[in-house]
CSV table of C-alpha atoms in Angstrom, one decimal:
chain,number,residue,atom,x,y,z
A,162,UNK,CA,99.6,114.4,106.2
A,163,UNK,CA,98.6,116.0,102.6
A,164,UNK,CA,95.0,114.3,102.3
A,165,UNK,CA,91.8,114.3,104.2
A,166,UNK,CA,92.9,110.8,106.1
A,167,UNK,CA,90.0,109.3,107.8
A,168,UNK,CA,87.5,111.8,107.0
A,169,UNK,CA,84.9,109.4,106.4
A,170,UNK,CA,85.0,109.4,110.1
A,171,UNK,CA,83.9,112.6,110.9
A,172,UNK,CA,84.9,114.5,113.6
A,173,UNK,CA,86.1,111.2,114.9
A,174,UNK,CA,89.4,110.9,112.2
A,175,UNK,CA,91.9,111.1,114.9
A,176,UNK,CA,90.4,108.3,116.6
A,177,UNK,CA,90.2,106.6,113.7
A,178,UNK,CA,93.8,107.1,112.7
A,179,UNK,CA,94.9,105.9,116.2
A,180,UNK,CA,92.8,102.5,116.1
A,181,UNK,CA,94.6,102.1,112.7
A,182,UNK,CA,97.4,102.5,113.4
A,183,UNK,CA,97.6,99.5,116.6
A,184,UNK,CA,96.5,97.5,113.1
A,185,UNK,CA,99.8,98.8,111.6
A,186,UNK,CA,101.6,97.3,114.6
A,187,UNK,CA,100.1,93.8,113.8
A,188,UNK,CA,101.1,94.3,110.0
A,189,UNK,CA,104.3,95.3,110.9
A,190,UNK,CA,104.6,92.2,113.3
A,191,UNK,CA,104.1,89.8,109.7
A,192,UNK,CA,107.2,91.5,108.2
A,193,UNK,CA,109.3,91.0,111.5
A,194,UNK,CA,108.1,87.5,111.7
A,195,UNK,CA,109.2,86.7,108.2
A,196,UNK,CA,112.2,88.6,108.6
A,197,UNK,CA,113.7,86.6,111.9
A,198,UNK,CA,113.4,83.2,110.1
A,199,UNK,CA,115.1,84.6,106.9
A,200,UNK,CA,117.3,87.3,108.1
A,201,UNK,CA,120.0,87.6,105.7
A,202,UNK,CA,118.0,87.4,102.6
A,203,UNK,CA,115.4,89.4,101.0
A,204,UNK,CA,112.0,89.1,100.4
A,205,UNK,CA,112.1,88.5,96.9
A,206,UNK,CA,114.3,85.3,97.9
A,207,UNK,CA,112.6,83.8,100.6
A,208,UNK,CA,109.1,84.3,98.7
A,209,UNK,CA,110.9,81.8,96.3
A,210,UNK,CA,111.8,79.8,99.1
A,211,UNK,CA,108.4,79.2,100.6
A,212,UNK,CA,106.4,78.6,97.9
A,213,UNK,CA,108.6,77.8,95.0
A,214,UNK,CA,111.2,78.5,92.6
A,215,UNK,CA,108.9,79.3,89.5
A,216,UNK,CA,105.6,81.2,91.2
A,217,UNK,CA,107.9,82.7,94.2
A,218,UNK,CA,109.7,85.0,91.1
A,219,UNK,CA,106.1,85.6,89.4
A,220,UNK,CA,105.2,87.0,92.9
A,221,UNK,CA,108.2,88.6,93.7
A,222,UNK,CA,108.1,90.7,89.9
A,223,UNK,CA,104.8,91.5,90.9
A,224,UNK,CA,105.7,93.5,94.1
A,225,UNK,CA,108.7,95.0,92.2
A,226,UNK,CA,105.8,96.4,90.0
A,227,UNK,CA,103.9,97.2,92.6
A,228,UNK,CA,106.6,99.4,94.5
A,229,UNK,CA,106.9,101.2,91.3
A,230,UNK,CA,103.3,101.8,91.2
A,231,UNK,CA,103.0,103.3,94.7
A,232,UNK,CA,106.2,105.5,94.4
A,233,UNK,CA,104.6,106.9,90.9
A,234,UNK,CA,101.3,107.4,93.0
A,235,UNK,CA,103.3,109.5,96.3
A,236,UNK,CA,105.3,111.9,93.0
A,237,UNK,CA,101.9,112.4,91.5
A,238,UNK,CA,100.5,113.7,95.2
A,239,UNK,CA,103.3,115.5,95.4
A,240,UNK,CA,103.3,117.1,92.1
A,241,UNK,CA,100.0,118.2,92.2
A,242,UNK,CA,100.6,119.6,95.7
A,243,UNK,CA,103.1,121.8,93.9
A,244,UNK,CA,101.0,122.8,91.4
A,245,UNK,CA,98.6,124.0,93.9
A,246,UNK,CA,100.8,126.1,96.6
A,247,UNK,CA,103.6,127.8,94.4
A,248,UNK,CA,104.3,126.6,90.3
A,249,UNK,CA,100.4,127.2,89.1
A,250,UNK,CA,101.9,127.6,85.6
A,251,UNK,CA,104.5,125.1,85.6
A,252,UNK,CA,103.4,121.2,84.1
A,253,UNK,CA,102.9,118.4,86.4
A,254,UNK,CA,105.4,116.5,84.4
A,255,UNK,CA,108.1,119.2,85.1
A,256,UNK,CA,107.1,119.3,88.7
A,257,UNK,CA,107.2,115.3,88.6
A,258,UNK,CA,110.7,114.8,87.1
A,259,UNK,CA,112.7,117.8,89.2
A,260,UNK,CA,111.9,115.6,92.2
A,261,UNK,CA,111.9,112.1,91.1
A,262,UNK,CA,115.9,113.6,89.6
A,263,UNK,CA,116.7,114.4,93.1
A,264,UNK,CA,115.2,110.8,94.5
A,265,UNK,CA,117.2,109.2,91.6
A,266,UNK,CA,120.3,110.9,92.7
A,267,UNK,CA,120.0,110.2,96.3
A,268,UNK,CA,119.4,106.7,95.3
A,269,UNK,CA,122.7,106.2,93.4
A,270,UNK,CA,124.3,107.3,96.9
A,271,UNK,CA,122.7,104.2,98.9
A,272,UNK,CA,120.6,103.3,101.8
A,273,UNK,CA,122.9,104.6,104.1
A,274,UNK,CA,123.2,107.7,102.4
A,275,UNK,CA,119.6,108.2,102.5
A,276,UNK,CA,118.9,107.0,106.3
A,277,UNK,CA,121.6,109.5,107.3
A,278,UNK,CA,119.6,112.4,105.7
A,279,UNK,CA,116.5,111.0,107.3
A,280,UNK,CA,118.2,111.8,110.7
A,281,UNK,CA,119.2,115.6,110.0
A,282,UNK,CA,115.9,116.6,108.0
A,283,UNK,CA,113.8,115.0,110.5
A,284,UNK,CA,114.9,117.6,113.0
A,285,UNK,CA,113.8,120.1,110.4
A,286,UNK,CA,110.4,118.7,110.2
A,287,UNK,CA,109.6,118.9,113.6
A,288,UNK,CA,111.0,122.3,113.7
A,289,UNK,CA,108.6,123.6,111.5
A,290,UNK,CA,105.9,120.7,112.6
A,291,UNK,CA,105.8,122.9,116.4
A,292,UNK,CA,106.4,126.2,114.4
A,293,UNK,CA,103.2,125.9,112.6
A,294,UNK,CA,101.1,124.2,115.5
A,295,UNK,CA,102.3,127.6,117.7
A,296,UNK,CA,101.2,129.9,115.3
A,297,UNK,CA,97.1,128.0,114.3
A,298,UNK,CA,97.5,128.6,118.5
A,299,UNK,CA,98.1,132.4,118.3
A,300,UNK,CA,95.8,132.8,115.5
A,301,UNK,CA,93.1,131.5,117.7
A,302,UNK,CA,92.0,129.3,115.3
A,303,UNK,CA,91.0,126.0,116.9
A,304,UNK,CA,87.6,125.4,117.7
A,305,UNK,CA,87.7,122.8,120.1
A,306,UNK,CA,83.9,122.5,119.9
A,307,UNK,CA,84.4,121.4,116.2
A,308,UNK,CA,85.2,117.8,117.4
A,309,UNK,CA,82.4,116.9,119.4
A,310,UNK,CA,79.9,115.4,119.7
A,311,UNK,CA,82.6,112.2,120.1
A,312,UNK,CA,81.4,109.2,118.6
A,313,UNK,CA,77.8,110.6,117.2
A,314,UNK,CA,77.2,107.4,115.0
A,315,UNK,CA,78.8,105.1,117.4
A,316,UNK,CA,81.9,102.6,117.1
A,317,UNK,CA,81.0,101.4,114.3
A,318,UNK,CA,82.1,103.6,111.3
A,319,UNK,CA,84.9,104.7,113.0
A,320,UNK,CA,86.0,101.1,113.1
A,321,UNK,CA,85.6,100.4,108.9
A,322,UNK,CA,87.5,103.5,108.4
A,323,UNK,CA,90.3,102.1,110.2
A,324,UNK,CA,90.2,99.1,109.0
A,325,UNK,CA,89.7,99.3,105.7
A,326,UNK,CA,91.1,102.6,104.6
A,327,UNK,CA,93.9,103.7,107.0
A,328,UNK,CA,95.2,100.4,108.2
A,329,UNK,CA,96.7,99.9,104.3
A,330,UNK,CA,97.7,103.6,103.6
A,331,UNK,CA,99.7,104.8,105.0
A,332,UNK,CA,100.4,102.1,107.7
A,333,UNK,CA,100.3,98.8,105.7
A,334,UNK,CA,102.9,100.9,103.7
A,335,UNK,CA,105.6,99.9,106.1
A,336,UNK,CA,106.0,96.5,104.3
A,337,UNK,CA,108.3,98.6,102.1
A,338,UNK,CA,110.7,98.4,105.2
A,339,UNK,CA,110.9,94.7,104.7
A,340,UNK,CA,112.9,95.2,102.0
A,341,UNK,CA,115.4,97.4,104.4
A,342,UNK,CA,115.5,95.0,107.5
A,343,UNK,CA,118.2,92.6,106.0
A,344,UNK,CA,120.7,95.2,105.7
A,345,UNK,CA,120.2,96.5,109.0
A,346,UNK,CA,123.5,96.6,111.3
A,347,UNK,CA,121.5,95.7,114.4
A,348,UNK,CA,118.5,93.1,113.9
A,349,UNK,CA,117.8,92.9,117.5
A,350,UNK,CA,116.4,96.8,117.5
A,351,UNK,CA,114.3,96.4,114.1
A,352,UNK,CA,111.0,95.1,115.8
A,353,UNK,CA,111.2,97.6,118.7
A,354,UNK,CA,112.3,100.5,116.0
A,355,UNK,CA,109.4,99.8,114.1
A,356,UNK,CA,107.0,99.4,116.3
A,357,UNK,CA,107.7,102.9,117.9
A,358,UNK,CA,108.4,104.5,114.1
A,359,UNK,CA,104.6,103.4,113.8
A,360,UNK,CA,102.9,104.3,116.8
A,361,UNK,CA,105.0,108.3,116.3
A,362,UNK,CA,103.5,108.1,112.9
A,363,UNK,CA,99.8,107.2,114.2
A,364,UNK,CA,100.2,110.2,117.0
A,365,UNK,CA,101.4,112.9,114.6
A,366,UNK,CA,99.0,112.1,111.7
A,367,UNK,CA,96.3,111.8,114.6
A,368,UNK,CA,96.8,115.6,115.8
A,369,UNK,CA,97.2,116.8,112.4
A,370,UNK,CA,94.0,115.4,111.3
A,371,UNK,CA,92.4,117.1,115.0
A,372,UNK,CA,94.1,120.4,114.4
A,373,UNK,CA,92.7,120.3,110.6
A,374,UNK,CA,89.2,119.6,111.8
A,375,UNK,CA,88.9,122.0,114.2
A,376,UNK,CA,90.5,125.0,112.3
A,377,UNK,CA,88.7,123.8,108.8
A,378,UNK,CA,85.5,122.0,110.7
A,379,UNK,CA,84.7,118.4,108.7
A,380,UNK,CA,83.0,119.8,105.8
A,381,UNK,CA,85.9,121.9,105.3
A,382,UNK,CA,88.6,119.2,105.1
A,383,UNK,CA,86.2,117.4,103.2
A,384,UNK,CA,86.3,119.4,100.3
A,385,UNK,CA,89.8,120.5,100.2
A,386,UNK,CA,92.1,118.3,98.6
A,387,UNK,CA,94.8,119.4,100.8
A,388,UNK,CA,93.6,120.4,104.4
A,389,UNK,CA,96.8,121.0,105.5
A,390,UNK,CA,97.6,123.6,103.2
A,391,UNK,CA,93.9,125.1,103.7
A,392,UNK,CA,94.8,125.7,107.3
A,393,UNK,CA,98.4,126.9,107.3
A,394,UNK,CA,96.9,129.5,105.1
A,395,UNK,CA,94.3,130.5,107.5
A,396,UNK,CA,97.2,131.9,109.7
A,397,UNK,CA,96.8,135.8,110.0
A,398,UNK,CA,99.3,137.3,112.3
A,399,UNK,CA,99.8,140.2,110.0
A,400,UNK,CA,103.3,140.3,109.4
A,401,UNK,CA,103.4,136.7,108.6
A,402,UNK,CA,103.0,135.6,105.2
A,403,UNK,CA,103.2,133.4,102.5
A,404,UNK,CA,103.6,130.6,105.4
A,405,UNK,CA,102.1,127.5,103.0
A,406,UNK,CA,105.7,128.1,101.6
A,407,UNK,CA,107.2,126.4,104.5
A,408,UNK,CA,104.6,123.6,104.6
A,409,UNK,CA,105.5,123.1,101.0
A,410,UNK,CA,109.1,122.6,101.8
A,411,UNK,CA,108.2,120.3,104.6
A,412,UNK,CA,106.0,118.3,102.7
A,413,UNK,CA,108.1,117.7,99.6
A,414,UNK,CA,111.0,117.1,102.2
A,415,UNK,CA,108.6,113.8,103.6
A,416,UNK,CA,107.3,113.0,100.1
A,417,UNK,CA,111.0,112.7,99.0
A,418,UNK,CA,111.6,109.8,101.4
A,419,UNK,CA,108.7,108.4,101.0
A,420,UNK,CA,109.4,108.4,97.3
A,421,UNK,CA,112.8,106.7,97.8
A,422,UNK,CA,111.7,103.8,99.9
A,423,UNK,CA,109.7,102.8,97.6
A,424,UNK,CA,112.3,103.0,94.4
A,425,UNK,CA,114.7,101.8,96.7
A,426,UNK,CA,112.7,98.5,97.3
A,427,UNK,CA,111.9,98.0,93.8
A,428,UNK,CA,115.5,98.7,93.0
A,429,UNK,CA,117.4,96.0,95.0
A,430,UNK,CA,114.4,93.5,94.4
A,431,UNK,CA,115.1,93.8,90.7
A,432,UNK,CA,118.6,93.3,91.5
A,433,UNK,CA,118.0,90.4,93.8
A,434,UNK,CA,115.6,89.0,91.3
A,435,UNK,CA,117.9,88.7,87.9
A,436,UNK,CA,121.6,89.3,90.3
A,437,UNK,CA,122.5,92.2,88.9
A,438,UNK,CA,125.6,93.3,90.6
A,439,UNK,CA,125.4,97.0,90.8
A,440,UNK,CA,121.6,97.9,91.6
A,441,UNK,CA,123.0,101.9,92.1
A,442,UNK,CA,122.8,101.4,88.0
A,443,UNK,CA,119.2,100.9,88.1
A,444,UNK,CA,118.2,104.5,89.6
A,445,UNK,CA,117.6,106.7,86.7
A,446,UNK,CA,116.1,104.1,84.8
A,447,UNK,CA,113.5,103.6,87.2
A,448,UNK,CA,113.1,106.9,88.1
A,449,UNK,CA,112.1,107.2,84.5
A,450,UNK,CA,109.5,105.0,85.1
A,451,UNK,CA,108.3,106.3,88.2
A,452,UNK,CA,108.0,109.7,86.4
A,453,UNK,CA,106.3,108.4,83.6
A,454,UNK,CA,103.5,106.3,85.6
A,455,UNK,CA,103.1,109.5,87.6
A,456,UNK,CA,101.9,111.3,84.8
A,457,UNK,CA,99.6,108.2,82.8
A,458,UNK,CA,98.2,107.2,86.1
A,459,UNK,CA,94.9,109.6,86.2
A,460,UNK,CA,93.8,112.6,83.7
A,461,UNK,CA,92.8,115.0,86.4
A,462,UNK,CA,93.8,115.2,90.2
A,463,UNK,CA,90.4,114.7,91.4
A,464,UNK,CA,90.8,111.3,89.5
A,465,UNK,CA,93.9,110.3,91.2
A,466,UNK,CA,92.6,110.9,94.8
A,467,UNK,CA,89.7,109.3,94.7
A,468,UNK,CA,91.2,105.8,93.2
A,469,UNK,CA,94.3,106.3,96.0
A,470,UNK,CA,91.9,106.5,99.1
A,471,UNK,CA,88.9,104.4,97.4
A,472,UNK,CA,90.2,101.4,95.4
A,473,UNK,CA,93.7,100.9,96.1
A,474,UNK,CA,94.0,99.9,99.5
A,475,UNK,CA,90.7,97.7,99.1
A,476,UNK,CA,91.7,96.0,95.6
A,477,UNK,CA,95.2,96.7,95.9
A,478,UNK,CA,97.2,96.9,98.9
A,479,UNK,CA,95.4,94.6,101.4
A,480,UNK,CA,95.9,91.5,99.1
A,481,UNK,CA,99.6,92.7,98.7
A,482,UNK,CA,100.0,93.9,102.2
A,483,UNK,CA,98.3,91.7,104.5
A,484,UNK,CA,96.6,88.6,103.0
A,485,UNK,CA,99.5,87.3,100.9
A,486,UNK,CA,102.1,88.1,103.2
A,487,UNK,CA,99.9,86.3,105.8
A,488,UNK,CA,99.9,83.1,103.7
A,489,UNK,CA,103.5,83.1,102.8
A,490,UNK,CA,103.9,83.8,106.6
A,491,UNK,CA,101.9,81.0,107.7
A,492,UNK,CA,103.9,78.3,105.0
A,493,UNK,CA,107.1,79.7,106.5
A,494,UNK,CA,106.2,78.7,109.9
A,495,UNK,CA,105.1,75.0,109.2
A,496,UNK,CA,108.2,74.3,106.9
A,497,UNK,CA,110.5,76.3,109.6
A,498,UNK,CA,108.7,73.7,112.3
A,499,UNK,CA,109.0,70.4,110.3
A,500,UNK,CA,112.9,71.8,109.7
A,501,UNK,CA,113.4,71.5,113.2
């Protein structure tokens, strides 16, 4: 919800976002796959089970890397998000390493720890989710007219957008979850979980983008880094003020999570990969890291957007996301047939 997703689209983004996200549902479906015919172990293991001993822990330190690198990139959204609404004078790096301390913490606590909060502050977030769309409604602000004509340049571009931008962030970012599903209590509910956690995520992000476009129109969002933010604080009701407070606390709640997946992953694939016994160890360390790739990652915050919606899910995380697990998935299946 913090960038301009789909813009490329137009006035068509929430169509966009919706096409992408039935592509999310098929990603998703690869992880589930892989996950029934090696349910008790974790990706970092059966990777070395498909394809080898020696290249399946090359590949599986490489996605430990790569979780890294996408929790640094979500703290470095975050942080600038920050620097924009409320701490204008307070470094990024200060910004960066209060919340990757409370990620850290959290982490230390474990999964369940973490999926428990995710139940009580989800309640939150849809509290102020409806707050906010009530009050854009009172402040007549929507401009229905803003998202026509539908489909001006046809299928087409709608179509690339979604499939080559917002299939891979944020819904190809789900594969993080396969590093969750073996520790789940009750497999048989993981494939209908996720497909409904997915198709929740696709409507929400879908009517935030509409409500965006037609407060801010498509030029608007376009320029603003955080559109969001841009129309929370178009809210005049005259004795409410100061409102982008509460979608920074919303926002930083979300980022938080998302932030701790990804650690979280990296964390018990480490420990998976070189059996360390205690992965709650690990937290701090790697929250270090993630703090420090937050801040090297790009010198200016125009930088870092435009290689997170340009060249990493193109270079980056469809190779990671969907082609190789789509090989290994595909090897799985002929050795789990000849098995049998």
């Amino acid at each position: 919800m913090l960038v301009p997703l789909a813009i490329d689209a137009k006035q068509d983004a929430w169509i966009s976002i919706l096409l992408a996200t039935i592509g999310g549902v098929f990603i998703f479906l690869i992880y589930h796959r892989l996950y029934l015919y090696y349910p008790n172990i974790l990706p970092t293991t059966y990777v070395q089970k498909i394809i080898g001993t020696f290249f399946g822990r090359i590949v599986a330190f490489i996605y430990i890397i790569f979780f890294l690198y996408l929790a640094s990139r979500v703290l470095r959204d975050f942080g600038e998000m920050l620097a924009v609404v409320g701490y204008r004078e307070t470094p990024l790096s200060v910004n960066n390493l209060l919340l990757i301390l409370v990620v850290a913490y959290s982490l230390r606590k474990g999964i369940e720890v973490l999926a428990r909060s995710g139940e009580i502050f989800s309640v939150l977030i849809y509290f102020l989710a409806i707050s906010g769309f009530i009050l854009v409604m009172s402040s007549n602000l929507i401009e229905l007219d803003k998202l026509r004509p539908f489909l001006e340049y046809g299928f087409f571009p709608i179509l690339k957008v979604s499939f080559t931008q917002v299939i891979f962030f944020p819904f190809g970012e789900i594969f993080a979850f396969s590093m969750v599903l073996p520790y789940l209590n009750n497999s048989k509910k993981a494939r209908i979980t996720g497909i409904l956690a997915l198709g929740l995520a696709g409507i929400n992000l879908a009517i935030v983008m509409a409500v965006n476009i037609t407060v801010l129109g498509v030029d608007g969002v376009s320029r603003s880094l955080f559109p969001l933010l841009s129309t929370i604080q178009t809210i005049n009701l005259g004795f409410l003020e100061r409102l982008d407070i509460f979608f920074m606390l919303a926002l930083v709640i979300l980022g938080f999570f998302k932030i701790s997946i990804y650690v979280y992953a990296a964390l018990i694939g480490t420990a998976d990969l070189f059996k360390i016994e205690k992965p709650s160890q690990l937290a701090f360390p790697f929250g270090f890291v993630v703090w420090f790739f937050s801040i090297a990652i790009a010198s200016k915050v125009t930088e870092h957007m435009e290689e997170g919606l340009d060249i990493v899910p193109l270079y980056l995380q469809l190779p990671f996301q969907v082609i190789f697990p789509l090989f290994i998935l595909m090897i799985a299946f002929f050795k789990n047939k000849n098995a049998k």
